Structures are given as structure tokens and as C-alpha cells.
Amino acid sequence: MPLFDGHFRTVFGAAFAPLLPDGTLHVAAKDADGQVILPPVFTAVPVKGHRDESSDRQRADWNIPDRAARLIVLQAGVAAAPTLDDEITLAGGRWRISAVEQDPVGAAWILTGSPA
């Protein structure tokens, strides 16, 4: 649960969205039972965000494979929250989301993804 419901999401969105590159959250379509439709059908949702380069440097220092990426995505104005069924195009690649976290103030999602 975010520390400050909604307020900082709006403030951070207004402050940082113009500075961040565009991306696309690919939301997987689901049937009435909540199961992903196969073959996957995605709806494109525009987002703003960036790849967390500091974690990439740490990963290199620790000899962890470079296949995964941490992506920071602003929540302001995003019509759908990411899930583990979704994918995202950001920072020059398309990523299959494997983890979704929220920052403490509720302004951004912190996603972990592997190449799609």
C-alpha cells in the first residue's frame, strides 16, 4: 500500500513525465474467468519510464546475467496496472514482466522483466 495515496503520483507524474521516454504497456486480454486468452492478445497502454541503469551496473559487478532488467514506470495517467501476464516496451526492448513492485509513495511501479 502506498504511503501517500494518489497525491505524490500526480506530483511526480507532472514533474517527471516530460523528462522520461515513452513506452508501451502491453496488457494481456483475459476471458471471463480471468485467464489469459491464447494465443495472447495485447492492448497497448502508453506509459513513461526508464531502465534502472544502477542495478545493471551492480549486476555486472556481481557477474549476474544481463538478461533481466529493472524498469521504473510512472503510474500517473496509466489506464491499467501491470501484471505478470503483461509485457512492456521500454528502453529499447520488449520485456515480459516477471515482478511488479510499487515505490513507497505510490508514484511508480518497479518492474522486473526478461526479454520477450
PDB file of C-alpha atoms in Angstrom:
ATOM      1  CA  MET A   1       0.000   0.000   0.000  1.00  0.00           C
ATOM      2  CA  PRO A   2       1.419   3.409  -0.915  1.00  0.00           C
ATOM      3  CA  LEU A   3       2.487   5.770   1.817  1.00  0.00           C
ATOM      4  CA  PHE A   4       0.607   8.755   0.344  1.00  0.00           C
ATOM      5  CA  ASP A   5      -2.471   7.716  -1.663  1.00  0.00           C
ATOM      6  CA  GLY A   6      -2.571   9.485  -5.010  1.00  0.00           C
ATOM      7  CA  HIS A   7      -1.043  12.860  -4.125  1.00  0.00           C
ATOM      8  CA  PHE A   8       2.568  12.073  -4.992  1.00  0.00           C
ATOM      9  CA  ARG A   9       1.502  10.068  -8.036  1.00  0.00           C
ATOM     10  CA  THR A  10       0.108  13.272  -9.523  1.00  0.00           C
ATOM     11  CA  VAL A  11       3.037  15.444  -8.419  1.00  0.00           C
ATOM     12  CA  PHE A  12       5.708  13.022  -9.667  1.00  0.00           C
ATOM     13  CA  GLY A  13       3.800  12.405 -12.885  1.00  0.00           C
ATOM     14  CA  ALA A  14       3.621  16.116 -13.678  1.00  0.00           C
ATOM     15  CA  ALA A  15       7.275  16.694 -12.756  1.00  0.00           C
ATOM     16  CA  PHE A  16       8.960  13.700 -14.386  1.00  0.00           C
ATOM     17  CA  ALA A  17       6.740  12.566 -17.277  1.00  0.00           C
ATOM     18  CA  PRO A  18       8.115  15.218 -19.681  1.00  0.00           C
ATOM     19  CA  LEU A  19      11.670  14.047 -18.928  1.00  0.00           C
ATOM     20  CA  LEU A  20      11.138  10.304 -19.401  1.00  0.00           C
ATOM     21  CA  PRO A  21      10.940   8.375 -22.657  1.00  0.00           C
ATOM     22  CA  ASP A  22       7.665   6.973 -23.952  1.00  0.00           C
ATOM     23  CA  GLY A  23       6.910   3.296 -23.623  1.00  0.00           C
ATOM     24  CA  THR A  24       4.016   0.906 -24.101  1.00  0.00           C
ATOM     25  CA  LEU A  25       2.482  -1.437 -21.562  1.00  0.00           C
ATOM     26  CA  HIS A  26       1.049  -4.433 -23.436  1.00  0.00           C
ATOM     27  CA  VAL A  27      -1.891  -5.578 -21.302  1.00  0.00           C
ATOM     28  CA  ALA A  28      -2.880  -9.216 -21.901  1.00  0.00           C
ATOM     29  CA  ALA A  29      -6.559  -9.777 -22.682  1.00  0.00           C
ATOM     30  CA  LYS A  30      -8.339 -12.177 -20.332  1.00  0.00           C
ATOM     31  CA  ASP A  31     -11.529 -14.222 -20.560  1.00  0.00           C
ATOM     32  CA  ALA A  32     -14.468 -14.085 -18.134  1.00  0.00           C
ATOM     33  CA  ASP A  33     -12.615 -16.423 -15.732  1.00  0.00           C
ATOM     34  CA  GLY A  34      -9.555 -14.137 -15.619  1.00  0.00           C
ATOM     35  CA  GLN A  35      -7.408 -16.464 -17.718  1.00  0.00           C
ATOM     36  CA  VAL A  36      -5.166 -15.078 -20.467  1.00  0.00           C
ATOM     37  CA  ILE A  37      -6.649 -15.597 -23.922  1.00  0.00           C
ATOM     38  CA  LEU A  38      -4.450 -17.853 -26.073  1.00  0.00           C
ATOM     39  CA  PRO A  39      -2.784 -17.010 -28.322  1.00  0.00           C
ATOM     40  CA  PRO A  40      -2.098 -13.828 -26.321  1.00  0.00           C
ATOM     41  CA  VAL A  41      -3.868 -10.676 -27.434  1.00  0.00           C
ATOM     42  CA  PHE A  42      -2.481  -7.418 -26.059  1.00  0.00           C
ATOM     43  CA  THR A  43      -3.937  -3.931 -25.634  1.00  0.00           C
ATOM     44  CA  ALA A  44      -1.413  -1.083 -25.898  1.00  0.00           C
ATOM     45  CA  VAL A  45      -1.360   1.407 -22.997  1.00  0.00           C
ATOM     46  CA  PRO A  46       1.057   4.381 -23.180  1.00  0.00           C
ATOM     47  CA  VAL A  47       3.490   4.798 -20.264  1.00  0.00           C
ATOM     48  CA  LYS A  48       6.508   6.895 -19.260  1.00  0.00           C
ATOM     49  CA  GLY A  49       9.540   5.323 -17.650  1.00  0.00           C
ATOM     50  CA  HIS A  50      13.166   4.272 -17.851  1.00  0.00           C
ATOM     51  CA  ARG A  51      15.506   1.346 -17.315  1.00  0.00           C
ATOM     52  CA  ASP A  52      17.233   1.340 -13.927  1.00  0.00           C
ATOM     53  CA  GLU A  53      20.871   1.576 -15.008  1.00  0.00           C
ATOM     54  CA  SER A  54      22.316   1.491 -11.477  1.00  0.00           C
ATOM     55  CA  SER A  55      21.016  -2.019 -10.948  1.00  0.00           C
ATOM     56  CA  ASP A  56      22.570  -3.012 -14.283  1.00  0.00           C
ATOM     57  CA  ARG A  57      25.982  -1.820 -13.068  1.00  0.00           C
ATOM     58  CA  GLN A  58      25.538  -3.729  -9.827  1.00  0.00           C
ATOM     59  CA  ARG A  59      24.559  -6.827 -11.772  1.00  0.00           C
ATOM     60  CA  ALA A  60      27.730  -6.566 -13.872  1.00  0.00           C
ATOM     61  CA  ASP A  61      29.861  -6.170 -10.738  1.00  0.00           C
ATOM     62  CA  TRP A  62      28.294  -9.291  -9.253  1.00  0.00           C
ATOM     63  CA  ASN A  63      28.514 -11.322 -12.512  1.00  0.00           C
ATOM     64  CA  ILE A  64      24.744 -11.782 -12.738  1.00  0.00           C
ATOM     65  CA  PRO A  65      23.488 -12.440 -16.314  1.00  0.00           C
ATOM     66  CA  ASP A  66      22.326  -9.391 -18.207  1.00  0.00           C
ATOM     67  CA  ARG A  67      19.033 -10.896 -19.411  1.00  0.00           C
ATOM     68  CA  ALA A  68      16.795  -9.278 -16.794  1.00  0.00           C
ATOM     69  CA  ALA A  69      16.035  -5.559 -16.481  1.00  0.00           C
ATOM     70  CA  ARG A  70      14.525  -3.324 -13.799  1.00  0.00           C
ATOM     71  CA  LEU A  71      12.156  -0.774 -15.258  1.00  0.00           C
ATOM     72  CA  ILE A  72      10.721   2.226 -13.409  1.00  0.00           C
ATOM     73  CA  VAL A  73       7.301   3.260 -14.770  1.00  0.00           C
ATOM     74  CA  LEU A  74       5.310   6.302 -13.609  1.00  0.00           C
ATOM     75  CA  GLN A  75       1.764   5.481 -12.503  1.00  0.00           C
ATOM     76  CA  ALA A  76       0.236   8.888 -13.288  1.00  0.00           C
ATOM     77  CA  GLY A  77      -2.190   8.712 -16.188  1.00  0.00           C
ATOM     78  CA  VAL A  78      -1.722   4.984 -16.840  1.00  0.00           C
ATOM     79  CA  ALA A  79      -5.054   3.307 -17.531  1.00  0.00           C
ATOM     80  CA  ALA A  80      -4.047  -0.184 -16.331  1.00  0.00           C
ATOM     81  CA  ALA A  81      -1.721  -1.557 -13.667  1.00  0.00           C
ATOM     82  CA  PRO A  82       0.893  -4.025 -14.935  1.00  0.00           C
ATOM     83  CA  THR A  83       0.549  -7.710 -14.059  1.00  0.00           C
ATOM     84  CA  LEU A  84       2.729 -10.776 -14.533  1.00  0.00           C
ATOM     85  CA  ASP A  85       0.692 -11.608 -17.654  1.00  0.00           C
ATOM     86  CA  ASP A  86       1.721  -8.371 -19.400  1.00  0.00           C
ATOM     87  CA  GLU A  87       4.708  -7.166 -21.393  1.00  0.00           C
ATOM     88  CA  ILE A  88       6.267  -3.723 -21.733  1.00  0.00           C
ATOM     89  CA  THR A  89       8.197  -1.965 -24.471  1.00  0.00           C
ATOM     90  CA  LEU A  90      10.649   0.495 -22.927  1.00  0.00           C
ATOM     91  CA  ALA A  91      14.335   1.382 -23.058  1.00  0.00           C
ATOM     92  CA  GLY A  92      14.917  -0.141 -26.477  1.00  0.00           C
ATOM     93  CA  GLY A  93      13.419  -3.550 -25.762  1.00  0.00           C
ATOM     94  CA  ARG A  94      10.277  -5.524 -25.123  1.00  0.00           C
ATOM     95  CA  TRP A  95      10.157  -7.215 -21.724  1.00  0.00           C
ATOM     96  CA  ARG A  96       7.976  -9.953 -20.237  1.00  0.00           C
ATOM     97  CA  ILE A  97       7.093  -8.764 -16.732  1.00  0.00           C
ATOM     98  CA  SER A  98       8.223 -11.173 -14.009  1.00  0.00           C
ATOM     99  CA  ALA A  99       7.778  -8.964 -10.918  1.00  0.00           C
ATOM    100  CA  VAL A 100       5.740  -5.863 -10.065  1.00  0.00           C
ATOM    101  CA  GLU A 101       6.523  -3.677  -7.049  1.00  0.00           C
ATOM    102  CA  GLN A 102       5.326  -0.231  -6.084  1.00  0.00           C
ATOM    103  CA  ASP A 103       7.522   2.508  -4.685  1.00  0.00           C
ATOM    104  CA  PRO A 104       6.634   3.666  -1.131  1.00  0.00           C
ATOM    105  CA  VAL A 105       4.893   6.880  -2.218  1.00  0.00           C
ATOM    106  CA  GLY A 106       2.849   5.185  -4.950  1.00  0.00           C
ATOM    107  CA  ALA A 107       4.284   7.290  -7.785  1.00  0.00           C
ATOM    108  CA  ALA A 108       5.853   4.487  -9.831  1.00  0.00           C
ATOM    109  CA  TRP A 109       5.913   0.766 -10.451  1.00  0.00           C
ATOM    110  CA  ILE A 110       9.229  -1.037 -10.284  1.00  0.00           C
ATOM    111  CA  LEU A 111       9.108  -3.864 -12.799  1.00  0.00           C
ATOM    112  CA  THR A 112      11.491  -6.718 -13.384  1.00  0.00           C
ATOM    113  CA  GLY A 113      11.411  -8.152 -16.871  1.00  0.00           C
ATOM    114  CA  SER A 114      13.123 -10.604 -19.160  1.00  0.00           C
ATOM    115  CA  PRO A 115      13.384 -10.178 -22.932  1.00  0.00           C
ATOM    116  CA  ALA A 116      10.080 -11.079 -24.625  1.00  0.00           C
TER     117      ALA A 116
END
